[in-house]
Amino acid sequence: MTVHEELARVEGLPVAALRMALMLLIAVVIAVAMKIVGVLLITSLLIIPAAAAQRHARSPEQMALGASVLGVIAVCVGLSLSWFKDTPAGPSIVVSAAALFLLSFVLPRRAV
């Protein structure tokens, strides 16, 4: 539905209801996550991996997968950095995500 709305409509899916449910679910997850881990971390993990993946993806599916992988890598690297350097976890994750974003500019861009 998020990739091809017309196809979902033709297949008989209730697109409006599914869109509303998806938006509500996303809003609840973001609101709860902001309370648990903080605004800076959630905002950066929503934006930075997607921006880095966009430069190299050819389709929305590739971008979503790439952003997910980059987000997991940023969290793992940030938590490792936090553990070994005794720094706060949130900012360490944001710095590692930003480093991956900058690395995406160094790597050659895929032809679309």
N, CA, C and O of each residue as an XYZ file, in Angstrom:
448
protein
N       0.816     -1.178      0.000
C       0.000      0.000      0.000
C       0.869      1.255      0.000
O       0.533      2.223     -0.682
N       1.962      1.267      0.736
C       2.785      2.471      0.793
C       3.594      2.664     -0.472
O       4.031      3.777     -0.763
N       3.800      1.602     -1.226
C       4.593      1.706     -2.448
C       3.714      1.949     -3.666
O       4.039      2.787     -4.507
N       2.600      1.222     -3.770
C       1.751      1.350     -4.955
C       0.289      1.350     -4.521
O      -0.348      0.303     -4.415
N      -0.221      2.548     -4.273
C      -1.571      2.697     -3.726
C      -2.642      2.222     -4.695
O      -3.613      1.591     -4.277
N      -2.487      2.510     -5.974
C      -3.498      2.105     -6.958
C      -3.618      0.593     -7.044
O      -4.724      0.064     -7.153
N      -2.498     -0.103     -6.997
C      -2.526     -1.563     -7.041
C      -3.257     -2.114     -5.814
O      -4.042     -3.055     -5.931
N      -3.006     -1.539     -4.658
C      -3.700     -1.981     -3.448
C      -5.196     -1.739     -3.560
O      -5.998     -2.567     -3.127
N      -5.573     -0.610     -4.137
C      -6.990     -0.288     -4.303
C      -7.647     -1.272     -5.272
O      -8.763     -1.729     -5.028
N      -6.959     -1.601     -6.373
C      -7.496     -2.540     -7.361
C      -7.659     -3.930     -6.751
O      -8.600     -4.651     -7.084
N      -6.745     -4.302     -5.860
C      -6.834     -5.614     -5.221
C      -7.903     -5.661     -4.134
O      -8.124     -6.709     -3.527
N      -8.562     -4.542     -3.886
C      -9.679     -4.529     -2.951
C      -9.317     -4.223     -1.512
O     -10.134     -4.432     -0.614
N      -8.127     -3.739     -1.276
C      -7.732     -3.400      0.088
C      -8.343     -2.057      0.498
O      -8.439     -1.146     -0.324
N      -8.748     -1.933      1.741
C      -9.293     -0.650      2.223
C      -8.149      0.340      2.478
O      -7.661      0.468      3.601
N      -7.737      1.027      1.428
C      -6.536      1.860      1.464
C      -6.639      2.967      2.509
O      -5.690      3.190      3.261
N      -7.762      3.656      2.570
C      -7.908      4.767      3.519
C      -7.801      4.276      4.963
O      -7.129      4.901      5.785
N      -8.452      3.176      5.268
C      -8.406      2.633      6.629
C      -7.003      2.134      6.970
O      -6.518      2.351      8.081
N      -6.355      1.468      6.022
C      -4.995      0.983      6.260
C      -4.014      2.140      6.430
O      -3.116      2.078      7.269
N      -4.186      3.193      5.635
C      -3.312      4.361      5.763
C      -3.482      4.996      7.147
O      -2.499      5.355      7.795
N      -4.725      5.132      7.590
C      -4.986      5.720      8.903
C      -4.390      4.851     10.011
O      -3.796      5.374     10.954
N      -4.543      3.536      9.904
C      -3.979      2.630     10.906
C      -2.455      2.714     10.923
O      -1.844      2.708     11.992
N      -1.846      2.791      9.754
C      -0.389      2.891      9.664
C       0.102      4.193     10.290
O       1.068      4.187     11.053
N      -0.549      5.299      9.977
C      -0.149      6.596     10.532
C      -0.332      6.630     12.047
O       0.505      7.178     12.764
N      -1.419      6.048     12.528
C      -1.660      5.995     13.965
C      -0.598      5.147     14.661
O      -0.080      5.533     15.709
N      -0.278      4.010     14.086
C       0.743      3.137     14.653
C       2.105      3.825     14.675
O       2.825      3.744     15.670
N       2.459      4.495     13.591
C       3.737      5.214     13.535
C       3.774      6.316     14.591
O       4.785      6.487     15.273
N       2.689      7.058     14.730
C       2.636      8.142     15.717
C       2.784      7.612     17.140
O       3.492      8.205     17.953
N       2.122      6.507     17.440
C       2.208      5.929     18.784
C       3.624      5.435     19.066
O       4.166      5.679     20.145
N       4.219      4.745     18.104
C       5.580      4.231     18.295
C       6.563      5.379     18.507
O       7.414      5.306     19.394
N       6.455      6.432     17.708
C       7.366      7.572     17.854
C       7.155      8.267     19.198
O       8.127      8.617     19.868
N       5.916      8.467     19.596
C       5.635      9.139     20.869
C       6.165      8.339     22.052
O       6.766      8.906     22.965
N       5.951      7.039     22.044
C       6.440      6.195     23.135
C       7.963      6.147     23.125
O       8.594      6.231     24.179
N       8.554      6.012     21.948
C      10.011      5.948     21.853
C      10.656      7.253     22.308
O      11.720      7.232     22.928
N      10.029      8.380     22.010
C      10.581      9.666     22.461
C      10.601      9.751     23.978
O      11.535     10.303     24.561
N       9.580      9.209     24.616
C       9.542      9.213     26.080
C      10.602      8.278     26.663
O      11.181      8.567     27.710
N      10.853      7.161     25.983
C      11.768      6.159     26.522
C      13.223      6.513     26.254
O      14.034      6.493     27.180
N      13.578      6.837     25.009
C      14.991      7.034     24.664
C      15.362      8.469     24.327
O      16.550      8.781     24.253
N      14.406      9.343     24.122
C      14.730     10.742     23.898
C      14.463     11.217     22.483
O      14.457     10.443     21.525
N      14.245     12.510     22.390
C      13.888     13.136     21.119
C      15.053     13.110     20.135
O      14.863     12.797     18.960
N      16.258     13.435     20.605
C      17.422     13.503     19.720
C      17.674     12.170     19.031
O      17.873     12.124     17.817
N      17.666     11.099     19.791
C      17.973      9.785     19.230
C      16.900      9.328     18.249
O      17.228      8.846     17.165
N      15.650      9.466     18.600
C      14.570      9.019     17.717
C      14.546      9.835     16.439
O      14.420      9.280     15.348
N      14.666     11.148     16.565
C      14.649     12.003     15.381
C      15.814     11.681     14.459
O      15.641     11.594     13.244
N      16.988     11.506     15.025
C      18.151     11.221     14.181
C      18.064      9.838     13.549
O      18.487      9.663     12.406
N      17.528      8.855     14.260
C      17.410      7.516     13.671
C      16.291      7.434     12.637
O      16.283      6.523     11.809
N      15.359      8.361     12.675
C      14.333      8.409     11.630
C      14.856      9.078     10.361
O      14.472      8.695      9.256
N      15.726     10.068     10.511
C      16.132     10.891      9.373
C      17.467     10.472      8.764
O      17.556     10.302      7.548
N      18.497     10.304      9.575
C      19.854     10.125      9.042
C      20.014      8.840      8.225
O      20.518      8.917      7.104
N      19.616      7.664      8.720
C      19.795      6.462      7.891
C      19.012      6.519      6.579
O      19.495      6.050      5.548
N      17.816      7.085      6.611
C      17.026      7.196      5.379
C      17.696      8.131      4.383
O      17.704      7.860      3.182
N      18.256      9.227      4.873
C      18.946     10.163      3.981
C      20.190      9.530      3.374
O      20.494      9.760      2.203
N      20.906      8.741      4.155
C      22.097      8.069      3.633
C      21.723      6.987      2.628
O      22.393      6.830      1.607
N      20.662      6.246      2.908
C      20.249      5.161      2.010
C      19.659      5.689      0.713
O      19.753      5.031     -0.323
N      19.057      6.856      0.758
C      18.417      7.424     -0.431
C      19.424      7.646     -1.554
O      19.085      7.496     -2.728
N      20.640      7.996     -1.210
C      21.661      8.280     -2.220
C      22.038      7.046     -3.032
O      22.531      7.179     -4.152
N      21.818      5.857     -2.495
C      22.294      4.641     -3.153
C      21.184      3.676     -3.551
O      21.462      2.632     -4.142
N      19.947      4.001     -3.243
C      18.833      3.094     -3.531
C      18.214      3.412     -4.883
O      18.180      4.564     -5.316
N      17.727      2.371     -5.538
C      17.044      2.530     -6.821
C      15.534      2.438     -6.690
O      14.812      2.795     -7.621
N      15.049      1.972     -5.561
C      13.608      1.822     -5.359
C      13.286      2.119     -3.892
O      14.182      2.109     -3.047
N      12.026      2.380     -3.591
C      11.649      2.604     -2.187
C      11.941      1.395     -1.293
O      12.278      1.549     -0.119
N      11.809      0.207     -1.854
C      12.099     -0.995     -1.075
C      13.575     -1.058     -0.705
O      13.921     -1.373      0.433
N      14.456     -0.754     -1.681
C      15.891     -0.744     -1.400
C      16.235      0.327     -0.373
O      17.089      0.118      0.490
N      15.572      1.465     -0.469
C      15.837      2.540      0.482
C      15.423      2.132      1.891
O      16.157      2.384      2.847
N      14.260      1.506      2.031
C      13.794      1.071      3.350
C      14.729      0.024      3.940
O      15.068      0.081      5.122
N      15.143     -0.929      3.118
C      16.063     -1.959      3.593
C      17.413     -1.349      3.958
O      17.980     -1.664      5.004
N      17.921     -0.481      3.095
C      19.203      0.170      3.370
C      19.154      1.029      4.617
O      20.097      1.025      5.409
N      18.067      1.768      4.805
C      17.927      2.602      5.998
C      17.859      1.743      7.255
O      18.417      2.108      8.290
N      17.183      0.610      7.170
C      17.105     -0.294      8.321
C      18.479     -0.837      8.681
O      18.861     -0.865      9.851
N      19.216     -1.268      7.666
C      20.561     -1.809      7.899
C      21.476     -0.728      8.473
O      22.206     -0.974      9.432
N      21.435      0.467      7.885
C      22.274      1.559      8.385
C      21.892      1.950      9.809
O      22.763      2.283     10.613
N      20.608      1.912     10.127
C      20.172      2.209     11.488
C      20.700      1.196     12.492
O      21.149      1.564     13.577
N      20.645     -0.079     12.130
C      21.163     -1.130     13.019
C      22.673     -0.979     13.192
O      23.190     -1.109     14.302
N      23.376     -0.704     12.095
C      24.828     -0.509     12.175
C      25.149      0.692     13.062
O      26.055      0.625     13.892
N      24.409      1.789     12.890
C      24.651      2.988     13.700
C      24.435      2.702     15.182
O      25.210      3.161     16.021
N      23.395      1.951     15.508
C      23.130      1.622     16.912
C      24.238      0.728     17.469
O      24.722      0.964     18.576
N      24.641     -0.287     16.719
C      25.699     -1.193     17.195
C      27.023     -0.459     17.387
O      27.687     -0.623     18.411
N      27.401      0.349     16.404
C      28.655      1.109     16.506
C      28.559      2.131     17.639
O      29.500      2.290     18.415
N      27.433      2.815     17.731
C      27.264      3.813     18.787
C      27.296      3.211     20.178
O      27.903      3.780     21.086
N      26.652      2.070     20.358
C      26.686      1.417     21.667
C      28.079      0.901     22.001
O      28.508      0.961     23.153
N      28.786      0.393     20.990
C      30.168     -0.048     21.215
C      31.051      1.134     21.595
O      31.846      1.053     22.532
N      30.905      2.227     20.861
C      31.660      3.441     21.168
C      31.337      3.926     22.579
O      32.232      4.328     23.321
N      30.080      3.889     22.938
C      29.654      4.304     24.266
C      30.264      3.421     25.352
O      30.685      3.910     26.400
N      30.306      2.137     25.092
C      30.846      1.188     26.070
C      32.349      1.382     26.264
O      32.832      1.450     27.395
N      33.084      1.471     25.152
C      34.543      1.541     25.246
C      35.062      2.923     25.638
O      36.101      3.019     26.291
N      34.379      3.973     25.263
C      34.840      5.334     25.565
C      34.110      5.953     26.754
O      34.389      7.093     27.128
N      33.175      5.208     27.349
C      32.407      5.670     28.505
C      31.720      7.010     28.229
O      31.857      7.971     28.985
N      30.984      7.038     27.129
C      30.218      8.223     26.743
C      28.731      7.880     26.779
O      28.381      6.700     26.802
N      27.856      8.868     26.783
C      26.416      8.576     26.751
C      26.026      7.845     25.461
O      26.567      8.130     24.392
N      25.102      6.920     25.566
C      24.737      6.080     24.417
C      24.033      6.864     23.315
O      24.358      6.690     22.141
N      23.080      7.722     23.665
C      22.309      8.455     22.657
C      23.170      9.283     21.722
O      23.105      9.099     20.506
N      23.976     10.191     22.260
C      24.838     10.978     21.377
C      25.850     10.137     20.602
O      26.200     10.480     19.473
N      26.323      9.044     21.191
C      27.264      8.174     20.474
C      26.601      7.537     19.261
O      27.227      7.403     18.209
N      25.351      7.148     19.400
C      24.609      6.574     18.276
C      24.374      7.628     17.205
O      24.489      7.341     16.014
N      24.046      8.842     17.621
C      23.822      9.924     16.655
C      25.106     10.232     15.895
O      25.069     10.445     14.684
N      26.234     10.259     16.585
C      27.521     10.521     15.924
C      27.852      9.409     14.941
O      28.336      9.687     13.844
N      27.603      8.161     15.307
C      27.893      7.065     14.376
C      26.955      7.103     13.176
O      27.372      6.780     12.063
N      25.699      7.490     13.376
C      24.774      7.633     12.246
C      25.222      8.765     11.332
O      25.161      8.640     10.109
N      25.671      9.867     11.921
C      26.162     10.988     11.119
C      27.412     10.595     10.338
O      27.593     11.023      9.198
N      28.275      9.783     10.947
C      29.472      9.312     10.241
C      29.084      8.432      9.055
O      29.694      8.529      7.989
N      28.084      7.581      9.227
C      27.613      6.761      8.107
C      27.009      7.627      7.012
O      27.165      7.335      5.827
N      26.321      8.693      7.407
C      25.760      9.618      6.424
C      26.876     10.285      5.623
O      26.796     10.372      4.398
N      27.905     10.751      6.305
C      29.036     11.371      5.606
C      29.756     10.362      4.722
O      30.230     10.706      3.639
N      29.838      9.117      5.183
C      30.452      8.069      4.374
C      29.655      7.820      3.101
O      30.226      7.451      2.075
N      28.353      8.016      3.156
C      27.529      7.818      1.956
C      27.863      8.837      0.874
O      27.626      8.581     -0.307
N      28.407      9.985      1.256
C      28.833     10.973      0.268
C      30.169     10.597     -0.358
O      30.447     10.959     -1.501
N      30.989      9.875      0.385
C      32.299      9.463     -0.120
C      32.152      8.324     -1.124
O      32.844      8.290     -2.141
N      31.248      7.395     -0.833
C      31.036      6.257     -1.730
C      30.384      6.732     -3.021
O      29.575      7.659     -2.995
N      30.717      6.119     -4.143
C      30.111      6.553     -5.412
C      28.604      6.324     -5.409
O      28.107      5.313     -4.913
N      27.902      7.284     -5.972
C      26.441      7.217     -6.033
C      26.015      6.270     -7.138
O      26.612      6.247     -8.214
N      24.973      5.487     -6.865
C      24.441      4.567     -7.879
C      23.684      5.334     -8.941
O      22.983      6.300     -8.642
N      23.824      4.909    -10.159
C      23.064      5.526    -11.249
C      21.610      5.095    -11.146
O      21.309      3.909    -11.006
N      20.723      6.058    -11.216
C      19.289      5.758    -11.089
C      18.688      5.563    -12.444
O      17.491      5.301    -12.557
